[in-house]
Coordinates of C-alpha atoms in Angstrom, one line a residue:
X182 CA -17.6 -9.8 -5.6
X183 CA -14.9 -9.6 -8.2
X184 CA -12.9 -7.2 -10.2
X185 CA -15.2 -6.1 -13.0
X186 CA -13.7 -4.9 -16.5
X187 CA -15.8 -1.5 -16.1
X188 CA -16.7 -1.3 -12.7
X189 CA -18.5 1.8 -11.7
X190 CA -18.1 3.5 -7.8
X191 CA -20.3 4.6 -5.5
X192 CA -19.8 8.5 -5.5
X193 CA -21.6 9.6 -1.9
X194 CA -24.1 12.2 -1.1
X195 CA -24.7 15.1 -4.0
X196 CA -26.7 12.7 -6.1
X197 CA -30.8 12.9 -6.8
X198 CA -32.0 9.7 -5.6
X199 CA -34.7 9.5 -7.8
X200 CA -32.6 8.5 -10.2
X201 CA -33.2 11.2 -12.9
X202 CA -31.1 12.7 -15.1
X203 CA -28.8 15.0 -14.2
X204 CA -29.7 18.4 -16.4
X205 CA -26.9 18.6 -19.4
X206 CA -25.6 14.7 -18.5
X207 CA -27.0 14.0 -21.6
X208 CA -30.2 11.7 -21.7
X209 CA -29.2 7.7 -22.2
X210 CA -25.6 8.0 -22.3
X211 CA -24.1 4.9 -21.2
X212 CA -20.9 4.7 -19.0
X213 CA -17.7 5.0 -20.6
X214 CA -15.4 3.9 -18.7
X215 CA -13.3 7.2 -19.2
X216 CA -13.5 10.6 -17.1
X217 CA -11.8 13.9 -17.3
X218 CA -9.0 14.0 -15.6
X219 CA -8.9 17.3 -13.9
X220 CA -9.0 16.8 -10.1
X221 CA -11.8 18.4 -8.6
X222 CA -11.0 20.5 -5.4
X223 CA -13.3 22.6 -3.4
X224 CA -13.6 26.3 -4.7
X225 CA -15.6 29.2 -3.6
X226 CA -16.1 30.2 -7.3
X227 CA -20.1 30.2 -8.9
X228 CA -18.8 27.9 -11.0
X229 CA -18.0 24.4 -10.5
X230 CA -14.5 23.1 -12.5
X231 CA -13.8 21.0 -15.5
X232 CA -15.2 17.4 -14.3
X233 CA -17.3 18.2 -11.2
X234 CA -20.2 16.0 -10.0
X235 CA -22.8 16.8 -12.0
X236 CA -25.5 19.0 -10.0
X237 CA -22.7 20.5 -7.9
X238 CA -24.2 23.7 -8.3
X239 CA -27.9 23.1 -7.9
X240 CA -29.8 25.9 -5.9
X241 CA -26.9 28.2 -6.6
X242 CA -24.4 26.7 -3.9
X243 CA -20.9 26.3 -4.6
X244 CA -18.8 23.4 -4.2
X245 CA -17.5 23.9 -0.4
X246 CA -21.4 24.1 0.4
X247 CA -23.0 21.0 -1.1
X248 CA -19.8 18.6 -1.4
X249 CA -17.4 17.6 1.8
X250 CA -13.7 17.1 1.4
X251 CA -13.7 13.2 1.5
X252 CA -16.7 13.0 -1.4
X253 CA -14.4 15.3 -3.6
X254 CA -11.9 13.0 -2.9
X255 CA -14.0 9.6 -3.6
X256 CA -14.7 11.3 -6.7
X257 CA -11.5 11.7 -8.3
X258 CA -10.8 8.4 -7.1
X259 CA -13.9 7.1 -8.8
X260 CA -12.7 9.5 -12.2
X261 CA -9.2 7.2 -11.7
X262 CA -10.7 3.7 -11.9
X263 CA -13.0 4.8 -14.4
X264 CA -9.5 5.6 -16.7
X265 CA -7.8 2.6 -15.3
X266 CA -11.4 0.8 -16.6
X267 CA -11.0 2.7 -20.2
X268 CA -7.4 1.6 -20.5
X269 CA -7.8 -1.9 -20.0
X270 CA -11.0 -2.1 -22.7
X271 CA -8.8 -0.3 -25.4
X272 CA -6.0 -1.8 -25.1
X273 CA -4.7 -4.5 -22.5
X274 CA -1.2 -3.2 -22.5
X275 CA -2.1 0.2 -22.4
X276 CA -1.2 2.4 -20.0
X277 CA -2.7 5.0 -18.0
X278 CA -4.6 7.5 -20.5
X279 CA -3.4 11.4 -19.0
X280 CA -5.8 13.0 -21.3
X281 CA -9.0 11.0 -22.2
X282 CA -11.8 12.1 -23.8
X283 CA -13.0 15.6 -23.7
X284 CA -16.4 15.3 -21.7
X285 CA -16.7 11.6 -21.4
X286 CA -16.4 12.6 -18.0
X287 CA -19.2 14.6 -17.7
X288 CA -21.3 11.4 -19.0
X289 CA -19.6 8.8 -17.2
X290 CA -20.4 11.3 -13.9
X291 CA -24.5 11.1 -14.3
X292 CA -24.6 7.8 -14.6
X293 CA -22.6 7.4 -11.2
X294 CA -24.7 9.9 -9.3
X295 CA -27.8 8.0 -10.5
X296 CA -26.6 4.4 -9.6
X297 CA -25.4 6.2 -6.5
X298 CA -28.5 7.8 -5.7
X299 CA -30.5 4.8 -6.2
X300 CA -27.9 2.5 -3.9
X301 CA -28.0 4.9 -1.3
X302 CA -31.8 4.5 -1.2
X303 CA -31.8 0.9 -1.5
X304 CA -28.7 0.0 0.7
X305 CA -27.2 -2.5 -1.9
X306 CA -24.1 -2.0 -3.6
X307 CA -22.9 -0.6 -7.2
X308 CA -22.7 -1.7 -10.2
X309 CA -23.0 -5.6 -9.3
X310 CA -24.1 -5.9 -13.7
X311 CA -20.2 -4.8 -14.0
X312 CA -18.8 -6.9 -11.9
X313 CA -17.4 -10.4 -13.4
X314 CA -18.8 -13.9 -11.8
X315 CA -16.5 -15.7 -9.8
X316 CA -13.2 -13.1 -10.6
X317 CA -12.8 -12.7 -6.9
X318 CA -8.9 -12.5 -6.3
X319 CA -6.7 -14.8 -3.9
X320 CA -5.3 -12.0 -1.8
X321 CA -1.9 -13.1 -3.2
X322 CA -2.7 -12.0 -6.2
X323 CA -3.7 -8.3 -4.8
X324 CA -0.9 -6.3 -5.6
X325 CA -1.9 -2.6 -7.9
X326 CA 0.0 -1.7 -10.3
X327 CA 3.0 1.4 -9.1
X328 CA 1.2 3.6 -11.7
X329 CA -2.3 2.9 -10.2
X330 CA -0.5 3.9 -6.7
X331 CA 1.6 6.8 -7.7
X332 CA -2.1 8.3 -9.6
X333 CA -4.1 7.5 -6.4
X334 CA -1.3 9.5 -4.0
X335 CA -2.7 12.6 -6.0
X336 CA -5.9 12.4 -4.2
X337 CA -3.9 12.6 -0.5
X338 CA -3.0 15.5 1.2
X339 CA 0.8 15.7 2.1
X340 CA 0.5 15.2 6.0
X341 CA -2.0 12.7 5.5
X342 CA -0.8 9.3 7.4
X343 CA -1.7 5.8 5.9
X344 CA -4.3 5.2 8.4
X345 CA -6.2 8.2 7.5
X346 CA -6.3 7.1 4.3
X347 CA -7.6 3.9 4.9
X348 CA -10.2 5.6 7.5
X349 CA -11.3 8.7 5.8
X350 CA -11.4 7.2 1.7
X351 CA -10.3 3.3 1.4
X352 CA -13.4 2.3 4.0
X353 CA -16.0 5.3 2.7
X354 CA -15.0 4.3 -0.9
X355 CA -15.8 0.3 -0.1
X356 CA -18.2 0.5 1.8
X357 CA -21.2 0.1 0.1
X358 CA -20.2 -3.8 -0.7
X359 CA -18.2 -3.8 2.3
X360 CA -15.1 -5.5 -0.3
X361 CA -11.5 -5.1 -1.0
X362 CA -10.2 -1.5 -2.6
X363 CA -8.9 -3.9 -5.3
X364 CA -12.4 -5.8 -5.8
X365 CA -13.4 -2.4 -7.3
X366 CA -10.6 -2.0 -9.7
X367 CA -10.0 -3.5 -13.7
X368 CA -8.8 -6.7 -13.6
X369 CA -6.3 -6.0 -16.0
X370 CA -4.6 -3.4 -13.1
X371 CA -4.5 -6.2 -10.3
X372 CA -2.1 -9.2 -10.5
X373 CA 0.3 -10.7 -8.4
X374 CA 3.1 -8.5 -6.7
X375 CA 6.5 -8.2 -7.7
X376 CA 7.1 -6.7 -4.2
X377 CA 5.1 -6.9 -0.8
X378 CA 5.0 -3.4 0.8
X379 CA 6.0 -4.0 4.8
X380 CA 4.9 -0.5 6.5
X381 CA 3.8 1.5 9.3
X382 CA 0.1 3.2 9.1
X383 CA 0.6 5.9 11.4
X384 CA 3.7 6.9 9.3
X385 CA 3.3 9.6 6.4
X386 CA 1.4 7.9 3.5
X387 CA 3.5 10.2 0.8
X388 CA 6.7 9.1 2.4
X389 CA 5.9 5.3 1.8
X390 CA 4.9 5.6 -1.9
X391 CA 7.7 7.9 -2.6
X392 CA 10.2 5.3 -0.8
X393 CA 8.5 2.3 -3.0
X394 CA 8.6 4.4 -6.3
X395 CA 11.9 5.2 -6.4
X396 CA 13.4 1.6 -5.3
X397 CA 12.7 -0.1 -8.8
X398 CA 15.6 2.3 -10.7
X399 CA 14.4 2.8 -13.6
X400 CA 11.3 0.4 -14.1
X401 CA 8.1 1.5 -15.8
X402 CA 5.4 2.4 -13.2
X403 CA 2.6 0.4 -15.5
X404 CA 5.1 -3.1 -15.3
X405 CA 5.4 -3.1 -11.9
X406 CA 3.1 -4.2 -9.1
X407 CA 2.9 -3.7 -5.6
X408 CA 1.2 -5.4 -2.8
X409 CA -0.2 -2.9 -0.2
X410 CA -2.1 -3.7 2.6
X411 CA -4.7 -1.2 2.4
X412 CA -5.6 -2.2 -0.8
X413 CA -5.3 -5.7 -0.9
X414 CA -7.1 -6.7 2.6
X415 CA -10.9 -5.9 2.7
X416 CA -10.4 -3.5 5.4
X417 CA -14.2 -4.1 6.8
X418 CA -14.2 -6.0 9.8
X419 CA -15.4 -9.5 9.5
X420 CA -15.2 -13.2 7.9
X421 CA -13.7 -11.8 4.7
X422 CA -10.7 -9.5 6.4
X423 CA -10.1 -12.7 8.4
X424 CA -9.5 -14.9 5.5
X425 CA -7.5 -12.6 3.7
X426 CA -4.9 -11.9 7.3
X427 CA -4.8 -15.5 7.1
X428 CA -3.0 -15.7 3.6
X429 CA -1.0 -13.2 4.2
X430 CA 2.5 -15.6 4.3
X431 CA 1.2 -16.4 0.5
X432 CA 1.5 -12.7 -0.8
X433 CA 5.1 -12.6 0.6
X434 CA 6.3 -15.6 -0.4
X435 CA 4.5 -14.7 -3.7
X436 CA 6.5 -11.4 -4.4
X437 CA 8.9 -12.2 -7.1
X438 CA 10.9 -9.2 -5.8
X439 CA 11.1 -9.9 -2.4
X440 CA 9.6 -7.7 0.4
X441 CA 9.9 -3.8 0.5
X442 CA 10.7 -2.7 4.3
X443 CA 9.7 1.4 4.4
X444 CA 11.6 2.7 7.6
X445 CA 11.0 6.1 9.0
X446 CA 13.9 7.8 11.3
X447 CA 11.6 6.4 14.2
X448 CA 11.8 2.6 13.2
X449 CA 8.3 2.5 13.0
X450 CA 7.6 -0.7 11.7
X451 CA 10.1 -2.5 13.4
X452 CA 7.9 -1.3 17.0
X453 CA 4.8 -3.1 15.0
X454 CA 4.2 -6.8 15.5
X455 CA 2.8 -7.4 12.0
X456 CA 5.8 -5.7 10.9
X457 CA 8.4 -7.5 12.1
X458 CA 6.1 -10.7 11.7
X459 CA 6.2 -9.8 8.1
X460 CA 10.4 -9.4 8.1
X461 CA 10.3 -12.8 9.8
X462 CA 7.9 -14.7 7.1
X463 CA 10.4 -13.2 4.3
X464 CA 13.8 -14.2 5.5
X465 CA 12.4 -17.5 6.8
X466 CA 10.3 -18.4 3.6
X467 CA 12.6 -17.0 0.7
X468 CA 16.4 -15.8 2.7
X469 CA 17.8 -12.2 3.6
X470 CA 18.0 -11.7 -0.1
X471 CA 14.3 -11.1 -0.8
X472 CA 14.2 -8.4 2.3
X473 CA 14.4 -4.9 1.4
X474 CA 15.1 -2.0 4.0
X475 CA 14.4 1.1 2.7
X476 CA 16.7 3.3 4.9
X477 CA 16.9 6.6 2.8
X478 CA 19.5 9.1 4.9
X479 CA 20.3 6.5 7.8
X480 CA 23.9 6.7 9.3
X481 CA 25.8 3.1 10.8
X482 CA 24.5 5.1 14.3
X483 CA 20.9 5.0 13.6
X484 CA 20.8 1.4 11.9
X485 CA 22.8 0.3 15.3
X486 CA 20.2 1.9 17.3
X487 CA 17.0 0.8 15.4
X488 CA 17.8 -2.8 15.3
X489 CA 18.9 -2.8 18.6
X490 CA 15.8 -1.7 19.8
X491 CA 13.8 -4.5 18.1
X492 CA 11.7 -6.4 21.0
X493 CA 8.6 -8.2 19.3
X494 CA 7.0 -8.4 23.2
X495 CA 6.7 -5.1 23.2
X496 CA 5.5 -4.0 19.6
X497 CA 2.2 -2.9 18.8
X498 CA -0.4 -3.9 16.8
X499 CA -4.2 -2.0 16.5
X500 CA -6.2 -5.0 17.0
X501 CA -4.7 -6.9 20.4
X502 CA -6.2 -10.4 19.4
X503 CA -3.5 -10.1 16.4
X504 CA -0.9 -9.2 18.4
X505 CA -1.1 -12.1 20.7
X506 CA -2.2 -14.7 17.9
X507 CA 1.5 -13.7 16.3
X508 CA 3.4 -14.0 19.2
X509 CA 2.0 -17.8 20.0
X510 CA 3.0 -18.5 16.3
X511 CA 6.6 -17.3 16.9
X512 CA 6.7 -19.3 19.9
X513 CA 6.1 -22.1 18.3
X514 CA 9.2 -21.8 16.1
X515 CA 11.6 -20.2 19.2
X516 CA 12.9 -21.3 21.9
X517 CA 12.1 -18.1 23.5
X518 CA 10.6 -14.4 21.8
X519 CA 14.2 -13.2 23.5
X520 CA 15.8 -15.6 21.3
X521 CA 13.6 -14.1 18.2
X522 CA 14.9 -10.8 19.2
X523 CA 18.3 -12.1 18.8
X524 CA 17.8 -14.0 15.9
X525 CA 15.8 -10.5 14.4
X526 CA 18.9 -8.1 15.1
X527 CA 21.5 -10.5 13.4
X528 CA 19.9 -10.6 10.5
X529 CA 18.9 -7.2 10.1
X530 CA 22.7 -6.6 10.8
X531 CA 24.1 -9.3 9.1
X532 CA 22.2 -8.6 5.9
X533 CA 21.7 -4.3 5.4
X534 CA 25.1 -3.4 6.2
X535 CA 27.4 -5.8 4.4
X536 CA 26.7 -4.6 0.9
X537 CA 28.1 -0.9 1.6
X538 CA 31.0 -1.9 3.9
X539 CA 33.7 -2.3 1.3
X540 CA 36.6 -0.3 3.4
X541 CA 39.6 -2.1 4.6
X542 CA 39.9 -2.6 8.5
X543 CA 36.8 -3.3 10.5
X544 CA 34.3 -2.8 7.2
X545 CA 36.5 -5.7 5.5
X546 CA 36.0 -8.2 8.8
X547 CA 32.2 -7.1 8.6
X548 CA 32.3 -8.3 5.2
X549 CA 33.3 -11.9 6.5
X550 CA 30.7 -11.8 8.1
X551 CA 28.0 -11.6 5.3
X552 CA 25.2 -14.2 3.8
X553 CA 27.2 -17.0 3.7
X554 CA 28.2 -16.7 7.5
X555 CA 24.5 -16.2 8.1
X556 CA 23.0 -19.2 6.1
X557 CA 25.4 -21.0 8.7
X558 CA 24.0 -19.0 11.6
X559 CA 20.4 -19.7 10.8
X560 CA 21.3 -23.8 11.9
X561 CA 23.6 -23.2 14.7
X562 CA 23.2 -22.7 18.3
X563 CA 21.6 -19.9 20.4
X564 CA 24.8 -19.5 21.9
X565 CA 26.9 -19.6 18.8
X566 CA 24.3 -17.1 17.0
X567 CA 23.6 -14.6 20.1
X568 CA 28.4 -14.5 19.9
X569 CA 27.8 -13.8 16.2
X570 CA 25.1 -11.2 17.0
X571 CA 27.8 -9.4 19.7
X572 CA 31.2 -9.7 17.3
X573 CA 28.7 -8.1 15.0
X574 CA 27.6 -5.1 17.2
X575 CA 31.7 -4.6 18.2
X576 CA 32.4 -4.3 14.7
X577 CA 29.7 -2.3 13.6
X578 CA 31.1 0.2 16.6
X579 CA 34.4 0.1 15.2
X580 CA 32.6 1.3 11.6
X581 CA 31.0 4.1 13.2
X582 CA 33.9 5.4 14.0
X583 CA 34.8 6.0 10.7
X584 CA 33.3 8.6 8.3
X585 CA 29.9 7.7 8.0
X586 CA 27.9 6.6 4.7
X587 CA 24.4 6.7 3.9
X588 CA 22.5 4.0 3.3
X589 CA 19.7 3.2 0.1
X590 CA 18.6 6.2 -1.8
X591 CA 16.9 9.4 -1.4
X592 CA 12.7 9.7 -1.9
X593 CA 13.1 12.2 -4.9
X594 CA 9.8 14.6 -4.4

């Protein structure tokens, strides 16, 4: 498995699997790598729209008869590697094409229907001629680019969650070679991360990309890349998902820019074990500099009562084995997971709040208490560290008694 250059996807169901031409594909066109962008949504209309599977009318049914939500949705996604594919061949800088070729699409389309008709009849996978020998990625070098990520977020519906995404489109769309989402993609659109993405699945998905796009002020979506989970771990239970968990401390040390934090109003990641796992690797591996809380509209009230809450015996994770795998690795480093707890709140604390406290009175003494008090912390004793932790939480009382400020920056939609 590998990233190939021009790597075609497996479009399911609504394909001959005989492997004939589609009627007005175009006999012997070969793929281009480029697909009309227009996003095709189900209609009720006799005729199909600009860049539909080919043979989306046959017998005179409409689109909400032969095609299901999630293969309209695998096809766009398809059309958007297929432009990702086109980009990188033209030009390796270039970025993603909005407009490509008038009915390249249409071309590009038969040929997946065909290929898809005749894996679906063979049970092998797609395009293996496209892919490139031995270009498997390290899963440290998984992240997608923010452009590939903002394009793909078009696909979602708004109150889709993260997990469905990975349930209803990441696993159908890779599950023909049972690989990685970014196995599938250009090569040129997958490299290492300049930020590992720390979230919650059962959070909105459209809140987490709009958190991550607008935390790079100002950067060019097509310059920066992102390591995401659901892309970057083959998400298909087995050997190959194992190895890639287990090198997940390289993609975070990896991130040039640190790791990305996505908090909700509930916490949610910080009631997660790989979560919280994840904030622990960072700080540990590369400081409280590299860790990013992206806290859009929280007061000094609910960062008090998020972090307070943190308890890594209680937090979740979906597959138990993992959650009790973490906690024996933590123990190994802690005197006690009540001592990680500690440890967990005073440097959420220690690190989020100092940069905005710049008020004279409590906010100044909370200033003393910033990175250079906890590089000290991080050698000292439990008892000395757990004082800290409480002339900490006084003080943060003291500023919430004050006019409160917002914290990082607001999702724009």
């Amino acid at each position: 498995m590998g990233c190939g250059a021009s790597q075609a996807a497996v479009v399911p169901g609504g394909a001959p699997a005989d492997g004939k031409d589609v009627p007005g594909s175009g006999r012997g066109t070969a793929l281009t790598g480029v697909s009309d962008p227009t996003p095709v949504r189900k209609t009720k209309s006799s005729k199909a729209p600009a860049g539909a599977p080919p043979g989306a009318l046959l017998a005179g049914r409409t689109l909400e008869e032969q095609f299901s939500d999630d293969q309209l949705r695998q096809w766009n996604v398809s059309k958007l590697l297929q432009r990702l594919a086109a980009a990188a061949a033209d030009d390796g800088a270039a970025s993603l094409p909005t407009w490509p070729a008038r009915g390249a699409g249409l071309h590009a389309a038969a040929l997946l229907s065909r290929r898809a008709g005749a894996a679906g009849a063979a049970g092998v996978g797609v395009g293996e001629e496209d892919m490139a020998a031995d270009s498997r990625k390290q899963v440290h070098e998984c992240a997608v680019s923010l452009e590939f990520l903002l394009e793909f977020a078009r696909e979602i519906p708004d109150e889709w969650r993260t997990g469905q995404v990975v349930q209803d489109l990441v696993k159908g769309y890779t599950a023909p070679r049972q690989s990685r989402f970014t196995d599938m993609m250009p090569c040129r659109h997958v490299k290492r991360p300049d930020y590992f993405i720390s979230h919650k699945w059962d959070s909105p998905f459209h809140y987490m990309v709009r958190s991550v796009r607008d935390h790079p002020s100002g950067a060019v979506p097509s310059e920066v890349y992102v390591w995401v989970d659901i892309f970057a771990v083959n998400q298909h239970p087995g050997q190959e998902q194992d190895d890639d968990l287990a090198q997940l401390n390289t993609a975070i040390t990896n991130a040039s820019g640190g790791t990305l934090v996505v908090l909700d109003h509930q916490a949610g990641p910080l009631g997660r074990v790989w979560c919280l796992f994840e904030i622990w690797i960072t700080v540990r591996d590369k400081g409280l500099g590299a860790l990013h809380l992206l806290t859009y509209g929280f007061t000094n009230n609910d960062i008090r009562d998020c972090f307070q809450a943190i308890d890594v015996k209680t937090a979740r994770a979906t597959n138990e084995a993992d959650r009790l795998r973490i906690l024996r690795y933590i123990e190994r480093s802690y005197e006690s997971l009540d001592e990680f707890n500690e440890m967990l709140k005073l440097l959420f604390l220690l690190g989020h709040t100092h940069p905005h406290c710049t008020d004279e009175g409590p906010r100044a003494r909370l200033n003393c208490l910033g990175p250079r008090t906890l590089s000290a912390a991080g050698s000292c004793s439990t008892t000395l560290r757990l004082r800290l932790y409480h002339v900490w939480l006084a003080l943060l009382a003291s500023c919430c008694a004050q006019p409160a400020f917002t914290h990082g920056h607001a999702p724009v939609v």
